[in-house]
Short mmCIF file of C-alpha atoms in Angstrom, two decimals:
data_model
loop_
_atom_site.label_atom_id
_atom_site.label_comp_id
_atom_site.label_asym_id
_atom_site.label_seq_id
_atom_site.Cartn_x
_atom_site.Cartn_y
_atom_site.Cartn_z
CA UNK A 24 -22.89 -46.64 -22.18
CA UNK A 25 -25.46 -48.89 -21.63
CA UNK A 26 -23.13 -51.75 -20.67
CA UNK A 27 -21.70 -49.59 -18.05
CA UNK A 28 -25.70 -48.30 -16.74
CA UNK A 29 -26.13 -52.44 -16.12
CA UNK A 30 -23.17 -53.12 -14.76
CA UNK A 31 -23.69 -49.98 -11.88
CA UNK A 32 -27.54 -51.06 -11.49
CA UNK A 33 -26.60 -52.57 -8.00
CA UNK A 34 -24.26 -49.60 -6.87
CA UNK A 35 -26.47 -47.12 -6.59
CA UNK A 36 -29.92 -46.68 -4.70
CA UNK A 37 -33.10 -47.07 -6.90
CA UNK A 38 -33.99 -43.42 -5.17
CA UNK A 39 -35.33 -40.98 -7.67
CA UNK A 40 -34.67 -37.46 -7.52
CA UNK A 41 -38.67 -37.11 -6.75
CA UNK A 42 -38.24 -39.36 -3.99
CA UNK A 43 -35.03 -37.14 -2.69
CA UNK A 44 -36.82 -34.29 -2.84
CA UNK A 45 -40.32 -35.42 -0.89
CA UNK A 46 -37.43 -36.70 1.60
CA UNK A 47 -35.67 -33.38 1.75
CA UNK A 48 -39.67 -31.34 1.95
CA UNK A 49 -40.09 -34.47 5.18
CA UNK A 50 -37.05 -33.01 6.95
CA UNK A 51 -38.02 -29.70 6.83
CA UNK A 52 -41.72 -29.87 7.93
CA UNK A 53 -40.55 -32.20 10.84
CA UNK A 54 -37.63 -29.65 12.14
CA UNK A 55 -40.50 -26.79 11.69
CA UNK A 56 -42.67 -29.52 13.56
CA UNK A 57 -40.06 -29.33 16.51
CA UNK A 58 -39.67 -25.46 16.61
CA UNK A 59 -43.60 -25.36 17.12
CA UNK A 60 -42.83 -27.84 19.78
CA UNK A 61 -40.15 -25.65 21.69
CA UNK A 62 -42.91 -23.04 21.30
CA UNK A 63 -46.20 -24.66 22.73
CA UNK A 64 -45.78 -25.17 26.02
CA UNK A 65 -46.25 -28.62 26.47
CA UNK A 66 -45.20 -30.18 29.71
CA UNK A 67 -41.82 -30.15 29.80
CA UNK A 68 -41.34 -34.76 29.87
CA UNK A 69 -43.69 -34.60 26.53
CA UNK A 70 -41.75 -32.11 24.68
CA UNK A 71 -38.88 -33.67 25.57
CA UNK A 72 -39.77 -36.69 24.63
CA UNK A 73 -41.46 -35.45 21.21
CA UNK A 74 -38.17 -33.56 20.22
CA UNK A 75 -36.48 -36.53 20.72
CA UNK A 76 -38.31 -38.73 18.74
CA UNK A 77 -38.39 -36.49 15.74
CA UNK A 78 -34.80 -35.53 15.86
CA UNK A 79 -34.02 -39.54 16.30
CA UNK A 80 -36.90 -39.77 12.78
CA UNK A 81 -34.60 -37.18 11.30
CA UNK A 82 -31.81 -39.07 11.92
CA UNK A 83 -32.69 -41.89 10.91
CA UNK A 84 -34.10 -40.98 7.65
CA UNK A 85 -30.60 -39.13 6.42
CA UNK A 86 -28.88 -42.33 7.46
CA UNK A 87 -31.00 -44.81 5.75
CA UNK A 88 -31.58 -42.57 2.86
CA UNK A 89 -29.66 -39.73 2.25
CA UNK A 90 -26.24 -42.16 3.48
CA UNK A 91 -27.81 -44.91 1.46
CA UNK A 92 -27.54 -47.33 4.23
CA UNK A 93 -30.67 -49.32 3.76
CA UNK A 94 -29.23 -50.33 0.27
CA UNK A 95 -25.59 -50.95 1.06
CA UNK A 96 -23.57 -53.59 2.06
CA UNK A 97 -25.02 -54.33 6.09
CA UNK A 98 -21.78 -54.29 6.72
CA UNK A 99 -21.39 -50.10 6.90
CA UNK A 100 -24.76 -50.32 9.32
CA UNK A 101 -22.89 -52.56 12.06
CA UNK A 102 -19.83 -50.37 12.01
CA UNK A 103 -22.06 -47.24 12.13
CA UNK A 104 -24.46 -48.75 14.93
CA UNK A 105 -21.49 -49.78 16.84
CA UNK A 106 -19.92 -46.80 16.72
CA UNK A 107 -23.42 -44.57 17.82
CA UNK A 108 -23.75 -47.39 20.18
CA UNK A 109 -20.85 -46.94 21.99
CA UNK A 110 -20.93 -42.94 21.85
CA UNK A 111 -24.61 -43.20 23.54
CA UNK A 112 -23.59 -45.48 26.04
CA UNK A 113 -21.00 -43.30 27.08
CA UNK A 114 -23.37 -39.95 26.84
CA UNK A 115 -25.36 -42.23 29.39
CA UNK A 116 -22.75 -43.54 31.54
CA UNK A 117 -21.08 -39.82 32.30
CA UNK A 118 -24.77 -38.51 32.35
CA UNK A 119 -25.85 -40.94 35.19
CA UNK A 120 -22.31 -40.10 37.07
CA UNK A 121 -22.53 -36.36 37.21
CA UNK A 122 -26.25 -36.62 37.95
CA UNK A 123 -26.19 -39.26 40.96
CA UNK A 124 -22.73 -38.02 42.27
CA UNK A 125 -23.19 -38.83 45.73
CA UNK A 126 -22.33 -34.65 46.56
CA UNK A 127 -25.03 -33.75 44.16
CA UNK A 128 -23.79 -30.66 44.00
CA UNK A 129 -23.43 -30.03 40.77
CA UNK A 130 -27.01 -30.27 39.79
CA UNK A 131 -28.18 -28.85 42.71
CA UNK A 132 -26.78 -25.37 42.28
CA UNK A 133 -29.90 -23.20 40.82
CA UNK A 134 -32.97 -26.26 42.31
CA UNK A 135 -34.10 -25.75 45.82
CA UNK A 136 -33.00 -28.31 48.13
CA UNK A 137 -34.54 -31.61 49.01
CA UNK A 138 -36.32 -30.27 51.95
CA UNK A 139 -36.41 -33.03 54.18
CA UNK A 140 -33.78 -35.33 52.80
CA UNK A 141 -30.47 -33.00 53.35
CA UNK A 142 -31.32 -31.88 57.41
CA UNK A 143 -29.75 -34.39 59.43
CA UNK A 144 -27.07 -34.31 57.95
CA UNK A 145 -26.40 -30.43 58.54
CA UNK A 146 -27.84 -31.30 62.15
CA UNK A 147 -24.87 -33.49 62.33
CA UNK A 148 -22.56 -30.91 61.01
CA UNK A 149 -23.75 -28.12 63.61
CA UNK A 150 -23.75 -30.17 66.38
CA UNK A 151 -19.87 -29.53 66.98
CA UNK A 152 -21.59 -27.56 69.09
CA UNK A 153 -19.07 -23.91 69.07
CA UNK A 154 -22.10 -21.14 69.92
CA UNK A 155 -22.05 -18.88 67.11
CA UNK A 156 -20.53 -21.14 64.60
CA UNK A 157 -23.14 -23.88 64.54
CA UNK A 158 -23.55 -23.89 60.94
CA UNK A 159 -26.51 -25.28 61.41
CA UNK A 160 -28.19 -22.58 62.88
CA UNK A 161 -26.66 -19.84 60.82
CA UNK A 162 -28.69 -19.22 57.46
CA UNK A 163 -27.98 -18.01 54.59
CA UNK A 164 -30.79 -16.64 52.07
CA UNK A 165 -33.24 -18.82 54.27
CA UNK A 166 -31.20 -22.52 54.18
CA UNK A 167 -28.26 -23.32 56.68
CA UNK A 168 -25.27 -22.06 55.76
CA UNK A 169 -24.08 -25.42 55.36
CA UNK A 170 -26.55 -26.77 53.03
CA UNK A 171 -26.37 -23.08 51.15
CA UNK A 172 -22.15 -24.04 50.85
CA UNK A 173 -23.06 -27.62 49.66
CA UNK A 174 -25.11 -26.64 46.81
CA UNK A 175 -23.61 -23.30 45.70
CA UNK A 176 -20.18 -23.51 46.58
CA UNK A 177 -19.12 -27.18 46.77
CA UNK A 178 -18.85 -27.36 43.07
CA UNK A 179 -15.69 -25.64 43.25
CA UNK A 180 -14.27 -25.95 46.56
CA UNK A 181 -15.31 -29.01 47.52
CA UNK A 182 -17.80 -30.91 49.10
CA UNK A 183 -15.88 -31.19 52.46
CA UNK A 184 -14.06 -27.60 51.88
CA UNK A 185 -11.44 -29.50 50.73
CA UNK A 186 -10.58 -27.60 47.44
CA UNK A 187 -11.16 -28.49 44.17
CA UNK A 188 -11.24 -25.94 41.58
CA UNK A 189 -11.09 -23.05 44.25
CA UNK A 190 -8.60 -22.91 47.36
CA UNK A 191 -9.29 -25.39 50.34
CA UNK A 192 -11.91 -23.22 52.80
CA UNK A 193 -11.40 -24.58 56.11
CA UNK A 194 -10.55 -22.64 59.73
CA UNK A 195 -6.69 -24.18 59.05
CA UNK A 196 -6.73 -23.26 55.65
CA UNK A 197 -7.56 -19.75 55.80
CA UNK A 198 -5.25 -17.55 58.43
CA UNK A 199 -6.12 -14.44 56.77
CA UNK A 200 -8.20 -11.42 57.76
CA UNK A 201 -11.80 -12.11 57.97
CA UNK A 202 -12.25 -8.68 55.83
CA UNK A 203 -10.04 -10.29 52.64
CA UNK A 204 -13.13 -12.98 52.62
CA UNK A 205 -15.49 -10.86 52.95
CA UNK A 206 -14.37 -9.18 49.93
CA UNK A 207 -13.68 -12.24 47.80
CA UNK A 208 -17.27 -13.48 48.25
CA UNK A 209 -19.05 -10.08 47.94
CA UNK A 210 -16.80 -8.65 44.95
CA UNK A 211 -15.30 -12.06 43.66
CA UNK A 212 -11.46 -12.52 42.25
CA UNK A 213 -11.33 -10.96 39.25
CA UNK A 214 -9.15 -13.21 36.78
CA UNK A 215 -10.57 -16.65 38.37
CA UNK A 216 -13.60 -18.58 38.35
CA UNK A 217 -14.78 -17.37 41.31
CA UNK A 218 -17.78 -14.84 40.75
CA UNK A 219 -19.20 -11.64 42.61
CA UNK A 220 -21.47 -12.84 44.67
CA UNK A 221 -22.89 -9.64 46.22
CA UNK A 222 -23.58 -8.68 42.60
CA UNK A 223 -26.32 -11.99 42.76
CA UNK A 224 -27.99 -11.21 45.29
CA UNK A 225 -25.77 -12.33 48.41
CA UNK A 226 -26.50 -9.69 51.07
CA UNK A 227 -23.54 -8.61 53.49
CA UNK A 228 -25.44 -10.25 56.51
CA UNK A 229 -25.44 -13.65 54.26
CA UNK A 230 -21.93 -13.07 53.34
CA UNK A 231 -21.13 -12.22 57.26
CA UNK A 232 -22.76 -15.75 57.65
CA UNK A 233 -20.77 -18.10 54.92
CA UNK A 234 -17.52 -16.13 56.31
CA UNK A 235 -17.70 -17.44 59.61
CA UNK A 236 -18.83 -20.34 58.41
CA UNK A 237 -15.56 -21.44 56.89
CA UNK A 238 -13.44 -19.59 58.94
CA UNK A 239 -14.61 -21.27 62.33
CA UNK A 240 -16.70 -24.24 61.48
CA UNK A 241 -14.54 -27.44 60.75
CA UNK A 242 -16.16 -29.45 58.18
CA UNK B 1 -12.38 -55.53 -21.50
CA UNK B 2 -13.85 -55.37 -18.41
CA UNK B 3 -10.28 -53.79 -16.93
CA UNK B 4 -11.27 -50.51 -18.57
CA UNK B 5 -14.72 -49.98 -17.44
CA UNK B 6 -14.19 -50.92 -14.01
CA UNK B 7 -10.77 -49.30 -12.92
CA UNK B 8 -12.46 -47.90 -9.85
CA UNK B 9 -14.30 -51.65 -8.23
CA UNK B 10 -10.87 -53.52 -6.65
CA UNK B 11 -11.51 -56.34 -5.31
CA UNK B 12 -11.58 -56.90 -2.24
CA UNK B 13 -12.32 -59.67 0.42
CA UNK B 14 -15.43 -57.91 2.40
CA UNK B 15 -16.58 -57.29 -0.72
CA UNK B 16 -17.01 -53.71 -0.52
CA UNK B 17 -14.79 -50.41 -1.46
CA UNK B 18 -11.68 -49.72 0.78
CA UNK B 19 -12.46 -45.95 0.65
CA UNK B 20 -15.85 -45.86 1.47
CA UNK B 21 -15.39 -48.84 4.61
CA UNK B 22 -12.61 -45.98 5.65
CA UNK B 23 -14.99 -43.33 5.39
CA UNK B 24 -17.94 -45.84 7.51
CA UNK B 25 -15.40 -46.65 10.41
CA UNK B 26 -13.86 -42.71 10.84
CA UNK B 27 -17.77 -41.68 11.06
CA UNK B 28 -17.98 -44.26 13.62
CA UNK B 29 -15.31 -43.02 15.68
CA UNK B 30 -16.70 -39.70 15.25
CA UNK B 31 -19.82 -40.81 16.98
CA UNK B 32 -17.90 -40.94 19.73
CA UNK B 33 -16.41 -37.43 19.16
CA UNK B 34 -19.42 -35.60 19.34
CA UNK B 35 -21.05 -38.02 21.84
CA UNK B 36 -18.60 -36.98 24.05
CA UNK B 37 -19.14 -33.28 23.32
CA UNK B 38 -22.55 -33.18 23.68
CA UNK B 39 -22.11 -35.40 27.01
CA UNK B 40 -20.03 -32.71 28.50
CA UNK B 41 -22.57 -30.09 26.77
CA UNK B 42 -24.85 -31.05 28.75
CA UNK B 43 -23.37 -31.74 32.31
CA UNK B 44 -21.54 -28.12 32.31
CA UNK B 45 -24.75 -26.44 30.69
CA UNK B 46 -26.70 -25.99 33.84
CA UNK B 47 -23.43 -25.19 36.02
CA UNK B 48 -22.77 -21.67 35.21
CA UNK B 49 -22.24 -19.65 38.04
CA UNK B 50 -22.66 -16.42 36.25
CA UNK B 51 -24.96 -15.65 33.18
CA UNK B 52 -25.43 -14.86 30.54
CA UNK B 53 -27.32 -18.72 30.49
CA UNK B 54 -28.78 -21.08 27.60
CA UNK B 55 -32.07 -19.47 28.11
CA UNK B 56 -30.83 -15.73 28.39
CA UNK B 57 -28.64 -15.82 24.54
CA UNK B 58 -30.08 -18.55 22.26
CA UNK B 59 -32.20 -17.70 19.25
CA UNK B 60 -34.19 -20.66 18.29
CA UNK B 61 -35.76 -19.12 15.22
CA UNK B 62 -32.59 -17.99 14.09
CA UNK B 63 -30.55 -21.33 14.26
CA UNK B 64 -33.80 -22.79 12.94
CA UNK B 65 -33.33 -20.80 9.98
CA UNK B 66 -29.67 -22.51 9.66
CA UNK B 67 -30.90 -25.77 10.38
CA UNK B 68 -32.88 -25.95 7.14
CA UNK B 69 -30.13 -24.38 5.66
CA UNK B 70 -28.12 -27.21 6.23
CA UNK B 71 -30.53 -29.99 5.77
CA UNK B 72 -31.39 -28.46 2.27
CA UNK B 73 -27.67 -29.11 1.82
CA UNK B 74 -27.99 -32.57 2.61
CA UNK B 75 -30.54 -32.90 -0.59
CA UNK B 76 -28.47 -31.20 -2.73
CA UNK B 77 -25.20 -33.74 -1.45
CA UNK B 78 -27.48 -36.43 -2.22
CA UNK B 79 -28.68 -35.25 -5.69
CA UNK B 80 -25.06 -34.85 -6.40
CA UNK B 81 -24.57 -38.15 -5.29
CA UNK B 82 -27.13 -39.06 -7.28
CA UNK B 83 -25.70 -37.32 -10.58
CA UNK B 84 -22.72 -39.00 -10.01
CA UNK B 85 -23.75 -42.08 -9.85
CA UNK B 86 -25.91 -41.98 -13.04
CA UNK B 87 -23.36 -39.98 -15.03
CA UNK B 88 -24.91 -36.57 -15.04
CA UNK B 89 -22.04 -34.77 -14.43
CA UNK B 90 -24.00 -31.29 -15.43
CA UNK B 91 -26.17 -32.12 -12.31
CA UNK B 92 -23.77 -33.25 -10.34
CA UNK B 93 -21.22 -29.99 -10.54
CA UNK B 94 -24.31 -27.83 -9.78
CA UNK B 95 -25.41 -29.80 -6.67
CA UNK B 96 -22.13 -29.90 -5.34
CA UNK B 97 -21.81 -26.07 -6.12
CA UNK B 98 -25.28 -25.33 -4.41
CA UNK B 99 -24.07 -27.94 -1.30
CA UNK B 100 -20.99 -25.92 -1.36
CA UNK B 101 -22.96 -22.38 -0.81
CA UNK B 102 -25.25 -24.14 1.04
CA UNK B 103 -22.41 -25.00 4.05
CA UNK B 104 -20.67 -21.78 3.64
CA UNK B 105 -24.37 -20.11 4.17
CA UNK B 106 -24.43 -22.08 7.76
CA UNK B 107 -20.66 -21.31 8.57
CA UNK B 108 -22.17 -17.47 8.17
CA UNK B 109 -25.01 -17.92 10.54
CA UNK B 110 -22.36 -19.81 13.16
CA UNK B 111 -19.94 -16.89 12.62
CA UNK B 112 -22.83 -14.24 13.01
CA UNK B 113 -23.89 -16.44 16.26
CA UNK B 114 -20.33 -16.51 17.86
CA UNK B 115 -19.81 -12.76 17.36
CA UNK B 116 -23.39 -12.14 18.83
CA UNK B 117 -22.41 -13.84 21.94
CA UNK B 118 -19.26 -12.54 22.49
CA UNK B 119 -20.68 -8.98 21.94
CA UNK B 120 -23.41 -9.63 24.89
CA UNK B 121 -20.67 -11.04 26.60
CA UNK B 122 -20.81 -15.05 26.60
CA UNK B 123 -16.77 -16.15 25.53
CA UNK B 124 -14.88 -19.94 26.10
CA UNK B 125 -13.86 -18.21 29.20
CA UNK B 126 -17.17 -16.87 30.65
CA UNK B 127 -19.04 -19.83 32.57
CA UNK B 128 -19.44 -23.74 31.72
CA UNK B 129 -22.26 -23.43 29.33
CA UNK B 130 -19.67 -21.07 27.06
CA UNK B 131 -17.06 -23.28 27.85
CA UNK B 132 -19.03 -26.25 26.37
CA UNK B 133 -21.57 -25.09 23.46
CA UNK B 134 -18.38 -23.21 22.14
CA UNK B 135 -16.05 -26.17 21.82
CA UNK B 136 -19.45 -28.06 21.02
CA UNK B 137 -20.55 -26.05 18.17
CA UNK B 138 -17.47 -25.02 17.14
CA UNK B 139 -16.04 -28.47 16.66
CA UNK B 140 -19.02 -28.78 14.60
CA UNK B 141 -18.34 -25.50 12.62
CA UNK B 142 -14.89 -26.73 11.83
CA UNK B 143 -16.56 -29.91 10.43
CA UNK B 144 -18.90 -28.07 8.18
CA UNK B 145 -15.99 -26.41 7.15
CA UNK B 146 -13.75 -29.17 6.28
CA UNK B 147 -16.55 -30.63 4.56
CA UNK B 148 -16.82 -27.18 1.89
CA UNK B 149 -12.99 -27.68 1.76
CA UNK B 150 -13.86 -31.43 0.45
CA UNK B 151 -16.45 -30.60 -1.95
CA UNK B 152 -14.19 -27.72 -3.14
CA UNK B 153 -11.68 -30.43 -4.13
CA UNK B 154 -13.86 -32.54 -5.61
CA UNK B 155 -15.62 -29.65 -7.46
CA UNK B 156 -12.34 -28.58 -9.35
CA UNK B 157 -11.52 -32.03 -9.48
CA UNK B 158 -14.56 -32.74 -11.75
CA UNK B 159 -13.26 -29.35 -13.94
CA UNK B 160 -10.31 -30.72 -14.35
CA UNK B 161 -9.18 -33.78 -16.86
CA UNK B 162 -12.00 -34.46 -18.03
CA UNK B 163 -13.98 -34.79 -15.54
CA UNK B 164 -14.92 -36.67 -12.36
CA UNK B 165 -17.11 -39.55 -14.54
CA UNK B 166 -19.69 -42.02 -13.72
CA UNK B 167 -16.57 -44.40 -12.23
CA UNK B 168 -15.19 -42.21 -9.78
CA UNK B 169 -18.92 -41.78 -8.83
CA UNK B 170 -17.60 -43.42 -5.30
CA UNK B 171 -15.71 -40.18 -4.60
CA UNK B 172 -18.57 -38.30 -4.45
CA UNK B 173 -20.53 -40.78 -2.55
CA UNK B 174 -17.82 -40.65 -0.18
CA UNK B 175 -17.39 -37.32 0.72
CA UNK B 176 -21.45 -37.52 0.74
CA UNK B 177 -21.07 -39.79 3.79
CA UNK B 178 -19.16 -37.06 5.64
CA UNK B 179 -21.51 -33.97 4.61
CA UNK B 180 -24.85 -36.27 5.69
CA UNK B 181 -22.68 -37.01 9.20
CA UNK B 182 -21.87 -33.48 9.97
CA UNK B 183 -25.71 -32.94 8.90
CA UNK B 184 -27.13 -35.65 11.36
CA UNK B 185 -24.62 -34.67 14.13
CA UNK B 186 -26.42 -31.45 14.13
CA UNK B 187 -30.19 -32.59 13.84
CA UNK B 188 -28.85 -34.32 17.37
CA UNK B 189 -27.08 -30.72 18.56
CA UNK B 190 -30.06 -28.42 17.47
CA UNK B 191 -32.44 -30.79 19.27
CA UNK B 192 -29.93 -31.24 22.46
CA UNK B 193 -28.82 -27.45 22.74
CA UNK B 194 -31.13 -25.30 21.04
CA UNK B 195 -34.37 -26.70 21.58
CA UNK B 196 -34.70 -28.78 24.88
CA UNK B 197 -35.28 -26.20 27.25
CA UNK B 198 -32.94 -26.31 30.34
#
């Protein structure tokens, strides 16, 4: 018995259970720590930042202790760092895509526009020049209908109205009755992704609006 | 005489166990796994078109409550660990009992969760943040659950012929790898999901 208790001296941590336990009480005072931090209304960069850190001291401490990594072979910590390495680079890489897409729609879709940033370009857009269908002059819950389409819509059907998720929305594209639209937007299609709008908040005049919008204005 | 007390320690030419190298590089590649979940967690979280949104459904006290659950789980895999390793096998079959109640305990507060949100009307189907925290958390759920499944096996396996002894102490340390990852994967998804406000 005792020959074996030498010979595993090296294979297992020199932990004690007291020490386990104080480890386990750390834990759970620093995740209560964090729940008083979702809760006190901090500015939003510091909590963010404070969650972080404590969730990354969490981490760390099951790793190194509870995982026994501090006192194994370094060997398991390279292949373990390598491996988190690689997964965070990636969370960062696809982060950093969606987020500085050039559309920026997808972000953009409940944040109020860049006020001065995204104007010419809708002044470009309207300047087709077809009356009525100048989408820049058209608004729609206060922005130009074209702005409105870019951040709201664009996620499905496509920056340029091309399609994407949803059906192409362009003046070729669509040769049906301007009613049908009128319904799609208001009441959605049930069965798709695309959602009632009128039940958001879209009034029929705004509705009116992104109809002729798609149905006359070439993108 | 050493070919008796050591049947477990092969040799080998990195100079540490097969088994537990395996279990190292498969949590790497996990990393990956959930770093790609969470990624996509949190680039389809703030595109739903239609509620109900993060804000609207989660309860941070509650999941709070299974947090600790499960980190309390990771003490008792590591006093297991820790009974296996210094041949208290008494210790170690009631750690890995408690670690086993422990899991199924959180498995019940994701099950209670999922059937909340599905009776207030948040599905897979519903909008992107469903879409995501559902294969997100549910991914993880399955996890937790393979891990019970593990200790399970290694709890009868102890019962059984004579026990799961001081040498196969690495088989316990093993599947203590996996429980700890599946614990720190969701320190990182409670933190992410629940509380970073969106």
């Amino acid at each position: 018995m005792e020959h074996q208790a030498s010979a595993h001296h090296d294979e297992h941590p020199p932990t004690t259970i007291r020490e386990y336990v104080i480890i386990g009480v750390v834990l759970a005072v620093i995740t209560l720590i964090e729940l008083w931090l979702s809760y006190s209304g901090l500015s939003h960069g510091l909590m963010i930042s404070l969650l972080l850190i404590f969730s990354a001291m969490k981490f760390i401490i099951v790793v190194a202790m509870f995982m026994h990594l501090r006192f194994d072979s370094r060997l398991f910590t390279r292949l373990f760092i390598f491996g988190f390495a690689l997964a965070s680079a990636l969370l960062i890489a696809l982060i950093a895509m969606f987020n500085f897409d050039e559309t920026r729609s997808l972000f953009q879709a409940s944040a109020p526009p860049p006020a001065a940033t995204a104007a010419p370009q809708d002044g470009g857009d309207g300047d087709n020049g077809e009356g009525p269908a100048d989408g820049g002059a058209l608004l729609v819950k206060g922005q130009p209908v074209a702005e409105y389409f870019s951040s709201t819509c664009a996620g499905c059907h496509g920056q340029n109205r091309e399609g994407v998720v949803g059906p192409a929305l362009t003046p070729a594209s669509l040769a049906g009755d301007d009613a049908l639209y009128f319904d799609t937007i208001k009441n959605g299609r049930p069965g798709t992704a695309m959602p009632a709008w009128g039940a958001t908040g879209l009034s029929d005049a705004d509705i009116d609006v992104l109809v002729t919008f798609i149905t006359t204005v070439e993108p | 005489m050493a070919a008796g007390t050591h049947e477990v320690e092969h040799h080998t030419s990195l100079g540490v166990d097969n088994r537990k190298l395996l279990m190292w590089i498969f949590l790497a590649s996990e990393c990956l796994f959930f770093g790609t979940l969470i990624s996509t967690y949190l680039i389809f979280k703030g595109q739903s078109l239609v509620g109900p949104y993060p804000d609207d459904i989660l309860d941070i006290p509650l999941t709070s409550l299974s947090t600790f659950v499960l980190l309390m789980s990771s003490l008792t895999m590591v006093l297991a660990v820790y009974g296996a390793q210094h041949g208290r096998l008494g210790m170690m079959k009631a750690m890995l009992f408690a670690t086993i109640l422990l899991g199924v305990g959180f498995l019940g507060f994701q099950v209670y969760e999922f059937r909340h949100f599905a009776h207030v009307g948040l599905n897979l189907g519903t909008n992107q943040f469903g879409a995501s925290f559902f294969v997100l958390t549910g991914f993880h759920g399955l996890h937790v659950g393979i891990g019970v499944a593990y200790l399970i096996s290694l709890l009868f396996g102890s019962m059984r012929r004579s026990g799961l002894g001081k040498d196969r102490a690495l088989w316990v340390d093993t599947a203590g790898l996996y429980w700890h990852f599946v614990d720190i994967v969701w320190i990182v998804v409670f933190t992410v999901v629940y509380l970073i406000p969106s």
